[in-house]
CSV table of C-alpha atoms in Angstrom, one decimal:
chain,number,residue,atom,x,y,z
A,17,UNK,CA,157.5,133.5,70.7
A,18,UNK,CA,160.6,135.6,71.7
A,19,UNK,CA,159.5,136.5,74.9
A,20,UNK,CA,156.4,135.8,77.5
A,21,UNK,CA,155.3,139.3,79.1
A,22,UNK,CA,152.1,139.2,78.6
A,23,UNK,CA,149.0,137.0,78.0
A,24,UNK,CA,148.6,139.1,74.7
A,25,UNK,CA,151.8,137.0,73.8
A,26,UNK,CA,150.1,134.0,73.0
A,27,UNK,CA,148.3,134.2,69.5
A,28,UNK,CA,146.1,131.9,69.7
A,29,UNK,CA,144.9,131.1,73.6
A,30,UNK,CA,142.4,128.1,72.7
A,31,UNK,CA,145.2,126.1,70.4
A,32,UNK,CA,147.7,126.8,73.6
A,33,UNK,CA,144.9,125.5,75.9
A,34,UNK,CA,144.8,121.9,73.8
A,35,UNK,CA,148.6,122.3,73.7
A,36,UNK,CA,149.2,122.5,77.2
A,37,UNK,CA,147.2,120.2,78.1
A,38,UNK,CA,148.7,117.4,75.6
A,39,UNK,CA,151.9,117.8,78.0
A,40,UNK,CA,149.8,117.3,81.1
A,41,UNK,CA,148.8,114.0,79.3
A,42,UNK,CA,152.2,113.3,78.0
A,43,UNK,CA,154.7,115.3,80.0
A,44,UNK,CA,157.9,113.9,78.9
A,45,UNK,CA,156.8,114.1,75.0
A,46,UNK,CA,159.6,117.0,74.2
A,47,UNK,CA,162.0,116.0,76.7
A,48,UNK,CA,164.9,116.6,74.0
A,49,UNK,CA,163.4,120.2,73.4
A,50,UNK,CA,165.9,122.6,76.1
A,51,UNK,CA,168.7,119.8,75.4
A,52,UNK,CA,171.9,122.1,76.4
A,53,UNK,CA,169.7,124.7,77.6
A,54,UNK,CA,169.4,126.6,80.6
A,55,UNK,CA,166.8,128.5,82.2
A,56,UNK,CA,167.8,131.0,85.1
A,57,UNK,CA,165.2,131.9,87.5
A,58,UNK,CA,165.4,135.3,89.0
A,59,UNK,CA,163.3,136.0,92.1
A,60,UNK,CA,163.1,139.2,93.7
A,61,UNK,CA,160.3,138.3,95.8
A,62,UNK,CA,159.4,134.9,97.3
A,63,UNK,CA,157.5,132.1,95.6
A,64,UNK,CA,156.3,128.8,95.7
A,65,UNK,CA,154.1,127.2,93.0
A,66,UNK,CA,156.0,129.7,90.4
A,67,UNK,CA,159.3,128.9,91.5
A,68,UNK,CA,158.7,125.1,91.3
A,69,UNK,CA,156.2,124.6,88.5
A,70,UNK,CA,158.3,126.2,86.6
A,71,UNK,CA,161.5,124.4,87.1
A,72,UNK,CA,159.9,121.0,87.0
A,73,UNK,CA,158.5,122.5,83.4
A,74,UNK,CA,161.9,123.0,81.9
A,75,UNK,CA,163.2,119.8,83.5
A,76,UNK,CA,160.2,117.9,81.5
A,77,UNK,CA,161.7,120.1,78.7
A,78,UNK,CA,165.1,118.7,78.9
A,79,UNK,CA,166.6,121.8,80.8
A,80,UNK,CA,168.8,122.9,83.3
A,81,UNK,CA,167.8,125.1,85.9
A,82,UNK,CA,169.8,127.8,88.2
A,83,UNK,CA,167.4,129.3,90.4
A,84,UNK,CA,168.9,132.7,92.2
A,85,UNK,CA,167.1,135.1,95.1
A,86,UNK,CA,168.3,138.0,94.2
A,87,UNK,CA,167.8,140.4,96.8
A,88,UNK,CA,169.9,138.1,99.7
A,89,UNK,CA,171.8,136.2,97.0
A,90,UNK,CA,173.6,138.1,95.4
A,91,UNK,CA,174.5,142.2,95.1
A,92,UNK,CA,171.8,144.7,95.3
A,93,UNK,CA,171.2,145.7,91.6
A,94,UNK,CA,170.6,149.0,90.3
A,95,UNK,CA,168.2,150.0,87.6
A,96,UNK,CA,168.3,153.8,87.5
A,97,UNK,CA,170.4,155.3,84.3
A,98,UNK,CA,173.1,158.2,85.0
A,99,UNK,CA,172.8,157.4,88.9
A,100,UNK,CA,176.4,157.9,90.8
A,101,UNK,CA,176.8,154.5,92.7
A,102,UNK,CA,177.9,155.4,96.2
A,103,UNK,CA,175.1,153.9,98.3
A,104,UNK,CA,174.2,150.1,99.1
A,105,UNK,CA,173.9,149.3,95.3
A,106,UNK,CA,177.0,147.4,94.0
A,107,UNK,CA,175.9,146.1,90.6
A,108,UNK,CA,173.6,147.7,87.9
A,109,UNK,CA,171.4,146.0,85.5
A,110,UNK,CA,173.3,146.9,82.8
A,111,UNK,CA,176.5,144.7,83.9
A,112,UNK,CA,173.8,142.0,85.5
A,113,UNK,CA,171.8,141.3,82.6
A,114,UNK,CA,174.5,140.8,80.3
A,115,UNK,CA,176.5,138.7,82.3
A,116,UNK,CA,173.7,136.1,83.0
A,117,UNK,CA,172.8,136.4,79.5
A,118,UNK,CA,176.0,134.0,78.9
A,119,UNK,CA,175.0,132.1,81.4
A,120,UNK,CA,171.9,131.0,80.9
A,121,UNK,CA,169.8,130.6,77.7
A,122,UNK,CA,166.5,131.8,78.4
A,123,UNK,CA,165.5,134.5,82.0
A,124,UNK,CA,162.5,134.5,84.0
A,125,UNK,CA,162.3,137.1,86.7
A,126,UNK,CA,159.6,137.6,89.2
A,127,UNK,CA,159.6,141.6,91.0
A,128,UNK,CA,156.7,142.9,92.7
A,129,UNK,CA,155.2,146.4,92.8
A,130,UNK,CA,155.9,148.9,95.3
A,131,UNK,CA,152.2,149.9,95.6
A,132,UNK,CA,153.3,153.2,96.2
A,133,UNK,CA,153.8,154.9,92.7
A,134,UNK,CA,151.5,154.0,90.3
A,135,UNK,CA,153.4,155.6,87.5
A,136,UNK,CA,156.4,154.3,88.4
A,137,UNK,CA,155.2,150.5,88.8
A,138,UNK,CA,153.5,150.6,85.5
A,139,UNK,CA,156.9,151.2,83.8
A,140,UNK,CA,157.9,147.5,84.8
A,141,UNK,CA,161.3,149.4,85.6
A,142,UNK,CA,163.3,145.0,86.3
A,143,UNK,CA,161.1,143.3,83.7
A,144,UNK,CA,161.7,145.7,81.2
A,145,UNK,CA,166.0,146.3,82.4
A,146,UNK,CA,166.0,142.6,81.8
A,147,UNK,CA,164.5,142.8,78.1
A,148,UNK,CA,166.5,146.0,77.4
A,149,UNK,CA,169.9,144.7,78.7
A,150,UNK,CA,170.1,141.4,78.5
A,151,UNK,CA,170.0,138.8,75.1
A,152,UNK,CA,168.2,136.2,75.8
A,153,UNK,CA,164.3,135.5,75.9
A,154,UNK,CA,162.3,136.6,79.4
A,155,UNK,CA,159.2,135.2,80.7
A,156,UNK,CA,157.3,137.5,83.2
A,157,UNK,CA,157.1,135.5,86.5
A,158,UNK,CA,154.8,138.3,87.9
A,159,UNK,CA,155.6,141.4,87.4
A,160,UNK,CA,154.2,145.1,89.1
A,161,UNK,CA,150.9,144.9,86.7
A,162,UNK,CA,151.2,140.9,85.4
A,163,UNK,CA,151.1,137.4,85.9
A,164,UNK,CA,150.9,136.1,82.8
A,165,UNK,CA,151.7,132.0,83.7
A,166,UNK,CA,148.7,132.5,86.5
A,167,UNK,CA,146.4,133.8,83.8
A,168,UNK,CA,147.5,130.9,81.4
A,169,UNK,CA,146.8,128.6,84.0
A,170,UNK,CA,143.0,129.9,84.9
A,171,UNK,CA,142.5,129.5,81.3
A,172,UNK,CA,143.7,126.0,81.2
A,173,UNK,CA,141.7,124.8,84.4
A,174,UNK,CA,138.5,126.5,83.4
A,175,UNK,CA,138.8,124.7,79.5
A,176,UNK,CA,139.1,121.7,81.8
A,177,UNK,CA,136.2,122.4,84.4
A,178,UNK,CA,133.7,123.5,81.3
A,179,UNK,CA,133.8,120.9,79.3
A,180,UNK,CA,130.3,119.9,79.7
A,181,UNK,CA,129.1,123.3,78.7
A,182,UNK,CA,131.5,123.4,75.6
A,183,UNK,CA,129.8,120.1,74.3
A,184,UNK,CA,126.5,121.7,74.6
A,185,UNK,CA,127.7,125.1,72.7
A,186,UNK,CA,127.2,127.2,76.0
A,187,UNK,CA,129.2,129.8,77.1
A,188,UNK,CA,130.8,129.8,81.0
A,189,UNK,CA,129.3,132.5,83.0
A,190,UNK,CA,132.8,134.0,84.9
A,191,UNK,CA,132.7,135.7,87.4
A,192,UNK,CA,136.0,137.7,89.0
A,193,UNK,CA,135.2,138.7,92.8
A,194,UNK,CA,137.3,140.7,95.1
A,195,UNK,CA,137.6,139.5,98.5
A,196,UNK,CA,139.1,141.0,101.8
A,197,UNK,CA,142.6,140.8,102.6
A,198,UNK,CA,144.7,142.1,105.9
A,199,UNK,CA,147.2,143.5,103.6
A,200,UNK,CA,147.6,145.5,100.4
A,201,UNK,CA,148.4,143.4,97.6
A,202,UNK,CA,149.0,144.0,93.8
A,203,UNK,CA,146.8,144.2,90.7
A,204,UNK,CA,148.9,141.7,88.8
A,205,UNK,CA,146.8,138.4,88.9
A,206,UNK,CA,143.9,140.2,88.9
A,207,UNK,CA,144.9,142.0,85.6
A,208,UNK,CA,146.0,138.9,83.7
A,209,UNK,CA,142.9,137.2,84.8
A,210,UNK,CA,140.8,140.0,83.1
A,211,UNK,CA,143.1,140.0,80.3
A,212,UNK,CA,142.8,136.4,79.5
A,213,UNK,CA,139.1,136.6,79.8
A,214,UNK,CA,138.6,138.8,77.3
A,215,UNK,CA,140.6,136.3,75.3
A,216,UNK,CA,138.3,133.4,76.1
A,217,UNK,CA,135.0,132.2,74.6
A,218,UNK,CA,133.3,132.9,78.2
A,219,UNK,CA,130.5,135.0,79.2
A,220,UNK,CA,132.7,137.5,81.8
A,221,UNK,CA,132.0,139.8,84.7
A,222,UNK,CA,134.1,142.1,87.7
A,223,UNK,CA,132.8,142.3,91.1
A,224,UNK,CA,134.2,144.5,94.0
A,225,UNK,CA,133.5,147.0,96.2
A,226,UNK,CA,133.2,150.7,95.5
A,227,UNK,CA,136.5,152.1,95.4
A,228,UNK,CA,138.2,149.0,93.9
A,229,UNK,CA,138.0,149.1,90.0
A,230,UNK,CA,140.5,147.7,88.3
A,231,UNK,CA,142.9,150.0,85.6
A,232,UNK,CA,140.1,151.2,83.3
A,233,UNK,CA,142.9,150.7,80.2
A,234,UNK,CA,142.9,146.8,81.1
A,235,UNK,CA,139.4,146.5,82.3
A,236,UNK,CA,138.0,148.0,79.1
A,237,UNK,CA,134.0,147.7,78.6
A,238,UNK,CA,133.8,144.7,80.6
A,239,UNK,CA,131.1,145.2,83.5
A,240,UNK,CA,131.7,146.0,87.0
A,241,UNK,CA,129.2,144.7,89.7
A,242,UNK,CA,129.2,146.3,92.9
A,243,UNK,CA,126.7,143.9,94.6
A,244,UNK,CA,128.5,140.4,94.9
A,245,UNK,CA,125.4,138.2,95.3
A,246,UNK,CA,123.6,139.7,91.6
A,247,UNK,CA,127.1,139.6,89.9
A,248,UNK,CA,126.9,135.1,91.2
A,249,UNK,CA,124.0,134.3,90.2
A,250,UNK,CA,124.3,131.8,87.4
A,251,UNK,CA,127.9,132.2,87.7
A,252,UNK,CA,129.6,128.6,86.5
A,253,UNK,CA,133.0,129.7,87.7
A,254,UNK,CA,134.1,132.2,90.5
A,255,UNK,CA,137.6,133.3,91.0
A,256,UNK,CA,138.8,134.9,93.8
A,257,UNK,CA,141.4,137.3,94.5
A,258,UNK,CA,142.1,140.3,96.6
A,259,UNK,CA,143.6,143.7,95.1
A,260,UNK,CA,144.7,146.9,96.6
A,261,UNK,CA,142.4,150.4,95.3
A,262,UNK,CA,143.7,151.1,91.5
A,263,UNK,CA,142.3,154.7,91.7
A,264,UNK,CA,143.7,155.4,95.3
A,265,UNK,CA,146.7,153.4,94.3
A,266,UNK,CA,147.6,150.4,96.7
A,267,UNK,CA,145.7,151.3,99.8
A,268,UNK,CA,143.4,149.6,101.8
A,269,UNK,CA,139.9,151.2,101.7
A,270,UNK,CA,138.0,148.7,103.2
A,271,UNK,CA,138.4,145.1,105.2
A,272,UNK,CA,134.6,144.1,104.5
A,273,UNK,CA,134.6,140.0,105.9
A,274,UNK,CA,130.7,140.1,103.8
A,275,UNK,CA,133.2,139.8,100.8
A,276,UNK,CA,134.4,136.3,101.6
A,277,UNK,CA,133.9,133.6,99.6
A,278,UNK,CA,131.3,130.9,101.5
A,279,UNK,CA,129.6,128.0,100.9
A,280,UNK,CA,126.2,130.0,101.5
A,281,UNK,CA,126.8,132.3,98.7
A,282,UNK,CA,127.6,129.5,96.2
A,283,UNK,CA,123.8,128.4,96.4
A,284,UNK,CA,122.9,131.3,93.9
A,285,UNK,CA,125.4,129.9,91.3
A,286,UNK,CA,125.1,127.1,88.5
A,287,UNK,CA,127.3,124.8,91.2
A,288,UNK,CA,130.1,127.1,90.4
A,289,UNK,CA,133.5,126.0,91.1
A,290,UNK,CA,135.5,128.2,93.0
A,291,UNK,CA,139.5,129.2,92.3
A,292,UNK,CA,142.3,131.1,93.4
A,293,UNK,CA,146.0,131.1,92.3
A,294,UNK,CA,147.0,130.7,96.0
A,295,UNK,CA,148.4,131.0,98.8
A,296,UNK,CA,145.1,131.8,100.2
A,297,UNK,CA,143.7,132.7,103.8
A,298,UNK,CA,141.4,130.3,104.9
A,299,UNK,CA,138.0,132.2,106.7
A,300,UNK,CA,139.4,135.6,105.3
A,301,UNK,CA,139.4,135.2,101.9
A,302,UNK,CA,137.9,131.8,101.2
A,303,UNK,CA,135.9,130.1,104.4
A,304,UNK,CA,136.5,126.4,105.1
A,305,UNK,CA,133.6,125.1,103.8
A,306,UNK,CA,134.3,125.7,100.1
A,307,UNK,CA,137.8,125.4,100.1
A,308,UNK,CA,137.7,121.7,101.5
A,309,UNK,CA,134.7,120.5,99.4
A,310,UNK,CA,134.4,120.0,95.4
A,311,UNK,CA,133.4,123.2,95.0
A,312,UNK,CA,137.2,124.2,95.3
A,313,UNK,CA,139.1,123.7,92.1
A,314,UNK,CA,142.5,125.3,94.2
A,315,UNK,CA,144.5,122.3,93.9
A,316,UNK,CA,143.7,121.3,90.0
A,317,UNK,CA,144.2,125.0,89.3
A,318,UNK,CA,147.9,125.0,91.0
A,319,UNK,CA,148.8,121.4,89.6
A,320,UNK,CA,148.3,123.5,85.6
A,321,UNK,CA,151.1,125.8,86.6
A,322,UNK,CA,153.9,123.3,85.1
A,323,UNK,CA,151.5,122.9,81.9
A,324,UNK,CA,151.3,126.8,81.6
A,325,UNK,CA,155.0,127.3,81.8
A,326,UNK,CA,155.9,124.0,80.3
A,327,UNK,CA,154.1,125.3,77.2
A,328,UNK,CA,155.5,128.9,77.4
A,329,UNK,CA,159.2,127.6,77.7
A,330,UNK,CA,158.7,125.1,74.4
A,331,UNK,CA,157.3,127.6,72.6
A,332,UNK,CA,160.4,130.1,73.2
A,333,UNK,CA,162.8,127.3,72.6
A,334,UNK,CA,161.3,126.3,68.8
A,335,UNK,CA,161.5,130.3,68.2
A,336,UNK,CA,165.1,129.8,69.7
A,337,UNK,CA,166.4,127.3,67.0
């Protein structure tokens, strides 16, 4: 693996599943692997379980880490070719990506979408500056249209939570819901979690609202349900996550609360367990009363983050030697 961009970068997603989870049994097992190595962290926008899963992942690995927040750490970067430099931009990509290049031995960067033009957030203008420029492996921390780690994760956690169905050759029925959110927010997990679905040996299925289809070009053949309650029933898993309108790109077109995930609407399921990559809003997105039960799978689901990326970064350094 030279670099991690997409889920479509792993080859083989049920090998990488057992993989992964052999570190999360033995986490310390390649501990000489990023020997000498560092990994620089590049956040453009904030983070939590990314920032830190994946710097306790190349620690298990043997790495250094140098973490850097880019937009009040250091000078404002620009990415646009030709441009004459005479505003509030001091440092272009260019420079920037070769000079941490030397500096650190593999990149991760995390940059959000504007949610304002579509065309222009598709073309993953910092991910793909970092790959173009610099000469060194990235990983995608979450990009305009991904989050590959998140979707490696989902697979991990649901390989763990299915188990029983595996060992009596059933499929998981998957269900991804939308759910309402106070503010516009990006397609990214939601696309990788589709992507890695189609991927998996599951039985998968979309439901949202009218007016919130995913990219049809990631989405593909796979159903859309437009009535929450039929696309549950015998769901085994439901994941939740909140996305701005694809087709009316990154607005708001409806707040609907009749959305939210509750302990009610779980009763048409096969027990599913519920998930979300966090941070979550309790009785907006997910009500009380399945996040604090055992229906909630949150916190297992977060804890596979270092396993995702701990796997990822390996994988780069064997390619690397």
């Amino acid at each position: 693996m030279k670099n991690y961009i997409s889920i479509n970068d792993i080859p083989n997603l049920e090998m990488a599943i057992k993989e992964a989870l052999y570190m999360k049994e033995y986490p310390y097992a390649f501990a000489k692997a990023g020997k000498q190595k560092t990994l620089g962290l590049l956040f453009f926008n904030s983070s939590l379980r990314t920032r830190l899963s994946t710097e306790k992942a190349a620690k298990n690995l043997g790495m250094e880490t140098m973490t850097l927040n880019v937009n009040s750490d250091s000078w404002q970067l620009e990415f646009e070719d030709g441009t004459v430099m005479d505003g509030t931009k001091a440092e272009h990509i260019k420079e920037a990506a070769q000079v941490l290049s030397q500096y650190c031995d593999v990149l991760a960067v995390r940059a959000f979408p504007g949610l304002v033009d579509k065309s222009q957030d598709e073309l993953e203008v910092v991910l793909s500056a970092f790959m173009q420029y610099g000469s060194v492996p990235v990983v995608n921390l979450e990009s305009s249209t991904a989050h590959p780690l998140q979707g490696f994760t989902d697979a991990i956690t649901i390989y763990e939570l299915t188990e029983s169905l595996r060992a009596a050759n059933k499929k998981p029925n998957v269900v991804l819901t939308w759910a309402p959110h106070p503010k516009a927010l990006p397609h990214a997990v939601a696309n990788s979690f589709v992507q890695t679905m189609q991927k998996a040996n599951v039985n998968f299925t979309i439901t949202n609202p009218e007016g919130y289809d995913l990219n049809p070009e990631i989405r593909g053949e796979l159903p859309v349900i437009h009535n929450q309650k039929e696309a549950f029933a015998n769901a085994d898993i439901i994941y939740v996550k909140n996305w701005s309108s694809y087709e009316d790109y990154g607005k708001v077109q409806s707040q609907d609360s009749n959305w939210m995930i509750n302990a009610e609407k779980l009763k048409g399921t096969n027990q599913a367990k519920v998930m979300h990559c966090l941070p979550v809003r309790r009785n907006v997105v997910i009500a009380d009363d399945v996040l604090d039960t055992e229906s909630s799978a949150v916190i297992q689901q977060a804890g596979n983050r270092t396993w995702a990326a701990q796997w990822v970064l390996k994988n780069i350094l064997d390619n690397d030697e």
